[in-house]
Amino acid sequence: MVGSPRAVVADDSHFMRSVISDILEEGGIDVVAQAKHGREAVEAVVETDPDVVTMDVEMPEMNGIEATERIMSTRPTPILMLSAHTDENADVTFEALEKGAVDFFRKPGGEVSMEMSRLQDQLVEVVESVAAVDPTDSSDVASARTAGSGVDTGGVDPDGAAGTGTTGPDTGTATTEYVDNPTVVVGSSTGGPTVVEQVLSDLPLAADLRVLVVQHMPSGFTGRFAERLDARSEYDVQEAADGARIGGGEALIAAGDYHMEVTGYRRGRVRVGLTQDPPVNNVRPAVDVTMETAAERITDPLAGVILTGMGEDGAAGIRAIHEAGGYTVAQDEATSAVFGMPKRAIETGCVDGVAPVNDVAAAVLDAFEVT
């Protein structure tokens, strides 16, 4: 992409179309078309070939999920969903991510938001990061999930590329034996929800992991996200609550707008606390907070995983886990929607392995396997 990103803004509210367009234009993004429903959005993408689409979830004639599916099948374009905080919108938003949308942004105050302007800097930043995604790679990532490419579990090459080690490591047969009481902390951001879902679904219950997930996601969506992960993995997945404890076969998703700290560890059970301390790396929850406290308090085998996302959150956490003797892995550039967080983690020199998304779980399991 050369020059300013070019955007299509789709929303059934004339007021919201104007507000969003003004925010983007002021932020240096060229709004080339507006659409009042999904059908117009599809037509606008064909006519203007934009770099990014901001897509409302609920619209007449054709909603956001239908429009996303149509665009991704006919003219693949990076899409950012704009969603109000309702359970129904949360469900539709996650469906849109499954259909190919890159990420979503929560409208403050509902469908027609009078508060959107106060988040203008964040919106512009997210739109720019989504616009930089190559949408033609999304199908490559999906196909790679079943292709079984290699994992480098013995160090990172200078280019940060996945190595050519074992292909399709054992992911949990009856003959596989794992270390006692292993814990893995997973961090991700832009493009992360579907990737986190894949990683968790690839982890067998036989590994008896304790799983902590920090996905940059606003409040009101993390509970629904936990429910989806619970239904799509063998693990018992819940949104984290203050004082929650988990043992083997259980997972916690950091609650939106709360840091998730590991506050205790005893007899194979992890206890967490939620805080609203100031944002770290401009985000809350922050991956660094969970990883650093896990490294400090968990005395049994520990692994840290950094997946797709913009920014540097997780780099300090990966360093902490590495220095505590844990295993660390980062998603590779080829399968990351945004290679910001994995790249910064790799640059610390504390990443033990770099893997395509379909091999991240296998890399973790290899580290925990009894040899």
Coordinates of C-alpha atoms in Angstrom, one line a residue:
M1 CA 0.0 0.0 0.0
V2 CA 1.5 3.3 -1.1
G3 CA 0.3 6.6 0.3
S4 CA -2.7 7.1 2.6
P5 CA -5.1 4.2 3.1
R6 CA -8.4 4.4 1.1
A7 CA -11.5 3.4 3.1
V8 CA -15.1 2.5 2.5
V9 CA -17.4 3.3 5.5
A10 CA -20.5 1.2 5.9
D11 CA -23.2 2.1 8.5
D12 CA -26.9 2.4 8.3
S13 CA -26.9 5.6 10.4
H14 CA -26.2 8.7 8.4
F15 CA -24.9 10.4 11.5
M16 CA -22.4 7.5 12.2
R17 CA -21.2 7.4 8.6
S18 CA -20.4 11.1 8.9
V19 CA -18.7 10.9 12.3
I20 CA -16.6 7.9 11.3
S21 CA -15.7 9.4 7.9
D22 CA -14.7 12.7 9.5
I23 CA -12.5 10.9 12.1
L24 CA -10.8 8.9 9.4
E25 CA -10.2 11.9 7.1
E26 CA -8.8 13.9 10.0
G27 CA -6.5 11.0 10.7
G28 CA -5.1 11.0 7.1
I29 CA -7.3 8.2 5.8
D30 CA -9.0 8.8 2.5
V31 CA -12.7 7.9 2.6
V32 CA -13.5 7.0 -1.0
A33 CA -17.2 5.9 -0.4
Q34 CA -19.9 5.5 2.1
A35 CA -22.6 2.8 2.3
K36 CA -25.9 2.7 4.2
H37 CA -26.2 -1.1 4.1
G38 CA -24.2 -4.2 3.2
R39 CA -25.3 -4.4 -0.4
E40 CA -24.0 -0.9 -1.0
A41 CA -20.8 -1.8 0.8
V42 CA -20.2 -4.7 -1.5
E43 CA -20.8 -2.5 -4.6
A44 CA -18.6 0.2 -3.2
V45 CA -15.7 -2.2 -2.7
V46 CA -16.0 -3.4 -6.3
E47 CA -16.2 0.2 -7.7
T48 CA -13.4 1.8 -5.6
D49 CA -11.1 -1.1 -4.7
P50 CA -10.3 0.3 -1.2
D51 CA -7.5 -0.7 1.2
V52 CA -10.0 -1.2 4.1
V53 CA -13.7 -1.3 5.0
T54 CA -15.2 -0.2 8.3
M55 CA -18.3 -2.4 8.5
D56 CA -21.3 -1.9 10.8
V57 CA -22.7 -5.2 12.2
E58 CA -26.5 -4.6 12.0
M59 CA -27.7 -3.0 8.8
P60 CA -30.8 -3.4 6.6
E61 CA -31.0 -5.4 3.4
M62 CA -27.6 -7.1 4.0
N63 CA -26.0 -7.1 7.4
G64 CA -22.3 -7.0 8.2
I65 CA -21.6 -10.7 8.3
E66 CA -23.3 -11.3 4.9
A67 CA -21.4 -8.3 3.4
T68 CA -18.1 -9.5 4.8
E69 CA -18.7 -13.0 3.3
R70 CA -19.6 -11.5 -0.1
I71 CA -16.6 -9.2 -0.1
M72 CA -14.1 -11.9 0.9
S73 CA -15.4 -14.2 -1.8
T74 CA -15.5 -11.7 -4.6
R75 CA -13.0 -8.9 -3.8
P76 CA -10.9 -9.8 -0.7
T77 CA -10.4 -6.6 1.3
P78 CA -9.3 -6.0 4.9
I79 CA -12.5 -5.4 7.0
L80 CA -12.8 -3.9 10.4
M81 CA -16.2 -4.6 12.1
L82 CA -17.7 -1.8 14.2
S83 CA -19.9 -3.3 16.8
A84 CA -22.1 -2.0 19.6
H85 CA -22.0 -3.8 22.9
T86 CA -24.9 -6.3 22.8
D87 CA -24.8 -10.1 23.1
E88 CA -26.4 -10.4 19.7
N89 CA -23.9 -8.1 18.1
A90 CA -21.0 -9.9 19.8
D91 CA -22.1 -13.2 18.3
V92 CA -22.5 -11.7 14.8
T93 CA -19.1 -10.0 15.2
F94 CA -17.3 -13.3 15.9
E95 CA -19.1 -14.8 13.0
A96 CA -17.8 -12.0 10.8
L97 CA -14.3 -12.7 12.0
E98 CA -14.8 -16.3 10.9
K99 CA -15.9 -15.1 7.5
G100 CA -12.7 -13.2 7.1
A101 CA -12.9 -9.8 8.9
V102 CA -9.6 -8.9 10.4
D103 CA -10.7 -7.3 13.7
F104 CA -13.4 -5.3 15.3
F105 CA -13.8 -2.0 17.2
R106 CA -16.5 -1.4 19.8
K107 CA -18.7 1.6 19.3
P108 CA -18.9 3.4 22.7
G109 CA -22.5 4.1 23.8
G110 CA -24.4 1.9 21.3
E111 CA -25.2 1.7 17.6
V112 CA -25.6 5.5 17.2
S113 CA -22.7 6.7 19.4
M114 CA -22.3 10.2 20.5
E115 CA -19.0 9.3 22.1
M116 CA -17.1 8.0 19.0
S117 CA -15.0 11.2 18.7
R118 CA -13.2 10.6 22.0
L119 CA -11.8 7.3 20.6
Q120 CA -10.7 8.9 17.3
D121 CA -7.0 8.2 17.8
Q122 CA -7.6 4.5 18.6
L123 CA -9.9 4.1 15.7
V124 CA -7.5 5.6 13.2
E125 CA -4.7 3.4 14.5
V126 CA -6.7 0.3 14.2
V127 CA -8.0 1.1 10.7
E128 CA -4.4 1.8 9.6
S129 CA -3.2 -1.6 11.0
V130 CA -6.1 -3.4 9.4
A131 CA -5.5 -1.7 6.1
A132 CA -1.9 -3.0 6.1
V133 CA -3.1 -6.6 6.2
D134 CA -2.9 -8.6 2.9
P135 CA -6.4 -10.1 2.6
T136 CA -5.3 -12.6 0.0
D137 CA -3.2 -14.3 2.8
S138 CA -6.3 -15.2 4.8
S139 CA -7.1 -18.1 2.6
D140 CA -3.4 -19.1 2.7
V141 CA -3.5 -19.1 6.5
A142 CA -6.7 -21.2 6.5
S143 CA -5.2 -23.8 4.1
A144 CA -1.9 -23.8 6.0
R145 CA -3.9 -25.0 9.0
T146 CA -4.3 -28.4 7.4
A147 CA -1.0 -28.4 5.4
G148 CA 1.3 -29.3 8.3
S149 CA 4.3 -27.0 7.8
G150 CA 7.5 -27.2 9.9
V151 CA 8.2 -25.9 13.3
D152 CA 11.6 -24.6 14.6
T153 CA 11.8 -25.5 18.3
G154 CA 15.5 -25.1 18.6
G155 CA 15.9 -21.4 18.2
V156 CA 15.0 -18.5 15.8
D157 CA 16.8 -17.9 12.6
P158 CA 17.9 -14.4 11.8
D159 CA 14.9 -13.7 9.5
G160 CA 12.5 -14.9 12.2
A161 CA 11.2 -17.6 9.8
A162 CA 9.8 -21.0 10.8
G163 CA 12.5 -23.6 10.6
T164 CA 12.3 -27.0 9.0
G165 CA 12.2 -29.2 12.0
T166 CA 9.6 -31.9 12.8
T167 CA 6.4 -31.8 10.8
G168 CA 3.1 -32.4 12.5
P169 CA 4.4 -33.4 16.0
D170 CA 2.3 -35.6 18.2
T171 CA -0.6 -33.6 19.5
G172 CA -1.8 -36.0 22.1
T173 CA -2.2 -39.7 21.5
A174 CA -2.7 -42.2 24.2
T175 CA 1.0 -43.0 24.2
T176 CA 2.2 -39.4 24.8
E177 CA 3.3 -38.5 28.3
Y178 CA 3.5 -34.9 29.4
V179 CA 5.2 -33.2 32.4
D180 CA 3.2 -32.6 35.5
N181 CA 1.2 -29.3 35.9
P182 CA 2.2 -27.4 32.7
T183 CA 0.8 -23.9 32.2
V184 CA 0.7 -21.9 29.0
V185 CA 0.1 -18.1 28.7
V186 CA -1.2 -17.0 25.2
G187 CA -1.2 -13.3 24.1
S188 CA -2.7 -11.8 20.9
S189 CA -4.3 -8.8 19.4
T190 CA -5.3 -7.7 15.9
G191 CA -6.4 -10.8 13.9
G192 CA -6.2 -12.9 17.1
P193 CA -9.6 -14.3 17.9
T194 CA -9.8 -17.0 15.2
V195 CA -6.1 -17.8 15.8
V196 CA -6.6 -18.2 19.5
E197 CA -9.5 -20.5 18.7
Q198 CA -7.4 -22.6 16.5
V199 CA -4.5 -22.9 19.1
L200 CA -6.9 -23.9 21.9
S201 CA -8.7 -26.4 19.7
D202 CA -5.4 -28.0 18.8
L203 CA -4.5 -28.6 22.5
P204 CA -5.6 -32.1 23.7
L205 CA -7.1 -32.5 27.1
A206 CA -4.5 -35.2 27.7
A207 CA -1.8 -32.6 28.1
D208 CA -3.7 -31.4 31.2
L209 CA -2.7 -27.7 30.6
R210 CA -3.6 -24.7 32.6
V211 CA -4.3 -22.0 30.0
L212 CA -4.3 -18.3 30.4
V213 CA -5.3 -16.2 27.4
V214 CA -4.9 -12.4 27.0
Q215 CA -6.7 -11.2 23.8
H216 CA -6.9 -7.5 23.4
M217 CA -10.7 -7.1 23.4
P218 CA -13.1 -4.6 24.9
S219 CA -15.4 -5.4 27.8
G220 CA -18.6 -7.0 26.8
F221 CA -17.0 -9.3 24.3
T222 CA -14.6 -11.4 26.3
G223 CA -17.4 -13.4 28.0
R224 CA -18.8 -14.3 24.6
F225 CA -15.3 -15.1 23.4
A226 CA -14.8 -17.5 26.3
E227 CA -18.1 -19.3 25.5
R228 CA -17.0 -19.8 21.9
L229 CA -13.7 -21.2 22.9
D230 CA -15.3 -23.4 25.5
A231 CA -17.5 -24.9 22.7
R232 CA -14.7 -25.3 20.2
S233 CA -12.0 -26.8 22.4
E234 CA -11.6 -29.7 24.8
Y235 CA -10.8 -27.3 27.6
D236 CA -13.2 -25.8 30.2
V237 CA -12.9 -22.1 29.2
Q238 CA -14.3 -19.2 31.2
E239 CA -13.9 -15.5 31.4
A240 CA -11.6 -14.6 34.3
A241 CA -13.1 -13.4 37.5
D242 CA -11.2 -11.9 40.4
G243 CA -9.9 -14.7 42.6
A244 CA -10.6 -17.4 40.0
R245 CA -8.6 -20.6 40.2
I246 CA -7.9 -23.2 37.5
G247 CA -6.3 -26.6 37.4
G248 CA -5.5 -29.0 34.5
G249 CA -7.8 -28.9 31.6
E250 CA -9.1 -25.4 32.4
A251 CA -8.6 -22.1 30.7
L252 CA -9.3 -18.4 31.6
I253 CA -9.8 -15.5 29.2
A254 CA -8.7 -12.1 30.5
A255 CA -11.8 -9.9 31.0
G256 CA -12.0 -6.8 28.9
D257 CA -10.7 -3.7 30.5
Y258 CA -9.0 -5.6 33.4
H259 CA -5.4 -6.7 33.7
M260 CA -5.2 -10.4 34.7
E261 CA -2.5 -11.1 37.2
V262 CA -1.3 -14.4 38.5
T263 CA -1.6 -13.9 42.2
G264 CA -0.9 -17.4 43.5
Y265 CA 0.2 -20.9 42.6
R266 CA -0.1 -24.0 44.8
R267 CA -0.5 -27.7 44.1
G268 CA -0.9 -27.3 40.4
R269 CA -3.6 -24.6 40.7
V270 CA -3.3 -21.1 39.3
R271 CA -5.1 -18.2 41.0
V272 CA -5.6 -14.9 39.2
G273 CA -6.6 -11.4 40.3
L274 CA -8.2 -8.7 38.2
T275 CA -7.1 -5.1 38.4
Q276 CA -7.9 -1.8 36.7
D277 CA -4.3 -0.5 37.1
P278 CA -3.3 1.9 34.4
P279 CA -2.9 0.5 30.9
V280 CA 0.4 -1.2 30.0
N281 CA 1.6 -0.7 26.4
N282 CA -1.6 1.4 26.0
V283 CA -3.8 -1.6 26.5
R284 CA -5.8 -3.3 29.3
P285 CA -5.7 -6.2 29.6
A286 CA -2.0 -6.4 28.8
V287 CA -0.2 -9.6 27.9
D288 CA 2.9 -8.4 29.8
V289 CA 1.1 -8.2 33.1
T290 CA -0.1 -11.8 32.9
M291 CA 3.1 -13.2 31.6
E292 CA 5.4 -11.4 34.0
T293 CA 3.3 -12.4 37.1
A294 CA 3.1 -16.0 35.8
A295 CA 6.8 -16.1 35.4
E296 CA 7.2 -14.8 39.0
R297 CA 4.8 -17.2 40.7
I298 CA 4.4 -20.4 38.7
T299 CA 7.0 -22.9 39.8
D300 CA 6.0 -25.8 37.5
P301 CA 6.7 -26.0 33.7
L302 CA 5.6 -22.8 31.9
A303 CA 5.3 -21.7 28.3
G304 CA 4.5 -18.3 26.7
V305 CA 3.0 -17.8 23.2
I306 CA 2.7 -14.6 21.2
L307 CA 0.3 -14.5 18.3
T308 CA -0.7 -11.9 15.7
G309 CA -1.2 -8.3 16.8
M310 CA 0.1 -4.8 16.5
G311 CA 2.3 -3.1 19.0
E312 CA 4.9 -4.5 21.5
D313 CA 2.7 -6.0 24.2
G314 CA 4.1 -9.4 25.2
A315 CA 7.7 -8.7 24.5
A316 CA 8.6 -8.1 28.1
G317 CA 6.4 -11.0 29.2
I318 CA 8.2 -13.4 26.8
R319 CA 11.5 -12.2 28.3
A320 CA 10.3 -12.8 31.8
I321 CA 9.1 -16.4 31.0
H322 CA 12.3 -17.1 29.1
E323 CA 14.4 -15.9 32.1
A324 CA 12.3 -18.0 34.4
G325 CA 13.3 -21.1 32.4
G326 CA 10.0 -21.4 30.4
Y327 CA 9.6 -22.2 26.8
T328 CA 8.6 -19.4 24.4
V329 CA 7.1 -19.4 20.9
A330 CA 5.9 -16.7 18.5
Q331 CA 3.6 -17.0 15.5
D332 CA 5.5 -16.6 12.2
E333 CA 5.1 -13.6 9.9
A334 CA 3.5 -15.5 7.0
T335 CA 0.5 -16.5 9.0
S336 CA 0.2 -13.4 11.2
A337 CA -2.4 -10.8 10.1
V338 CA -0.2 -8.2 11.8
F339 CA 3.4 -9.1 12.6
G340 CA 3.9 -6.5 15.3
M341 CA 3.7 -8.4 18.6
P342 CA 5.5 -11.5 17.3
K343 CA 8.2 -9.5 15.7
R344 CA 8.9 -7.5 18.9
A345 CA 8.9 -10.7 20.9
I346 CA 11.4 -12.3 18.5
E347 CA 13.6 -9.2 18.7
T348 CA 14.1 -9.8 22.4
G349 CA 16.2 -12.8 21.6
C350 CA 14.1 -14.8 24.1
V351 CA 11.9 -16.7 21.7
D352 CA 12.7 -20.4 21.5
G353 CA 10.6 -21.2 18.4
V354 CA 8.8 -19.5 15.6
A355 CA 5.8 -21.4 14.1
P356 CA 3.0 -21.0 11.6
V357 CA -0.4 -20.8 13.3
N358 CA -1.2 -24.5 12.6
D359 CA 1.9 -25.6 14.4
V360 CA 1.9 -23.3 17.5
A361 CA 0.0 -25.8 19.7
A362 CA 2.3 -28.6 18.5
A363 CA 5.4 -26.6 19.5
V364 CA 4.0 -26.0 23.0
L365 CA 3.2 -29.7 23.4
D366 CA 6.7 -30.7 22.3
A367 CA 8.1 -28.5 25.0
F368 CA 5.9 -30.2 27.6
E369 CA 6.3 -33.8 26.3
V370 CA 8.3 -36.2 28.5
T371 CA 11.2 -37.6 26.5

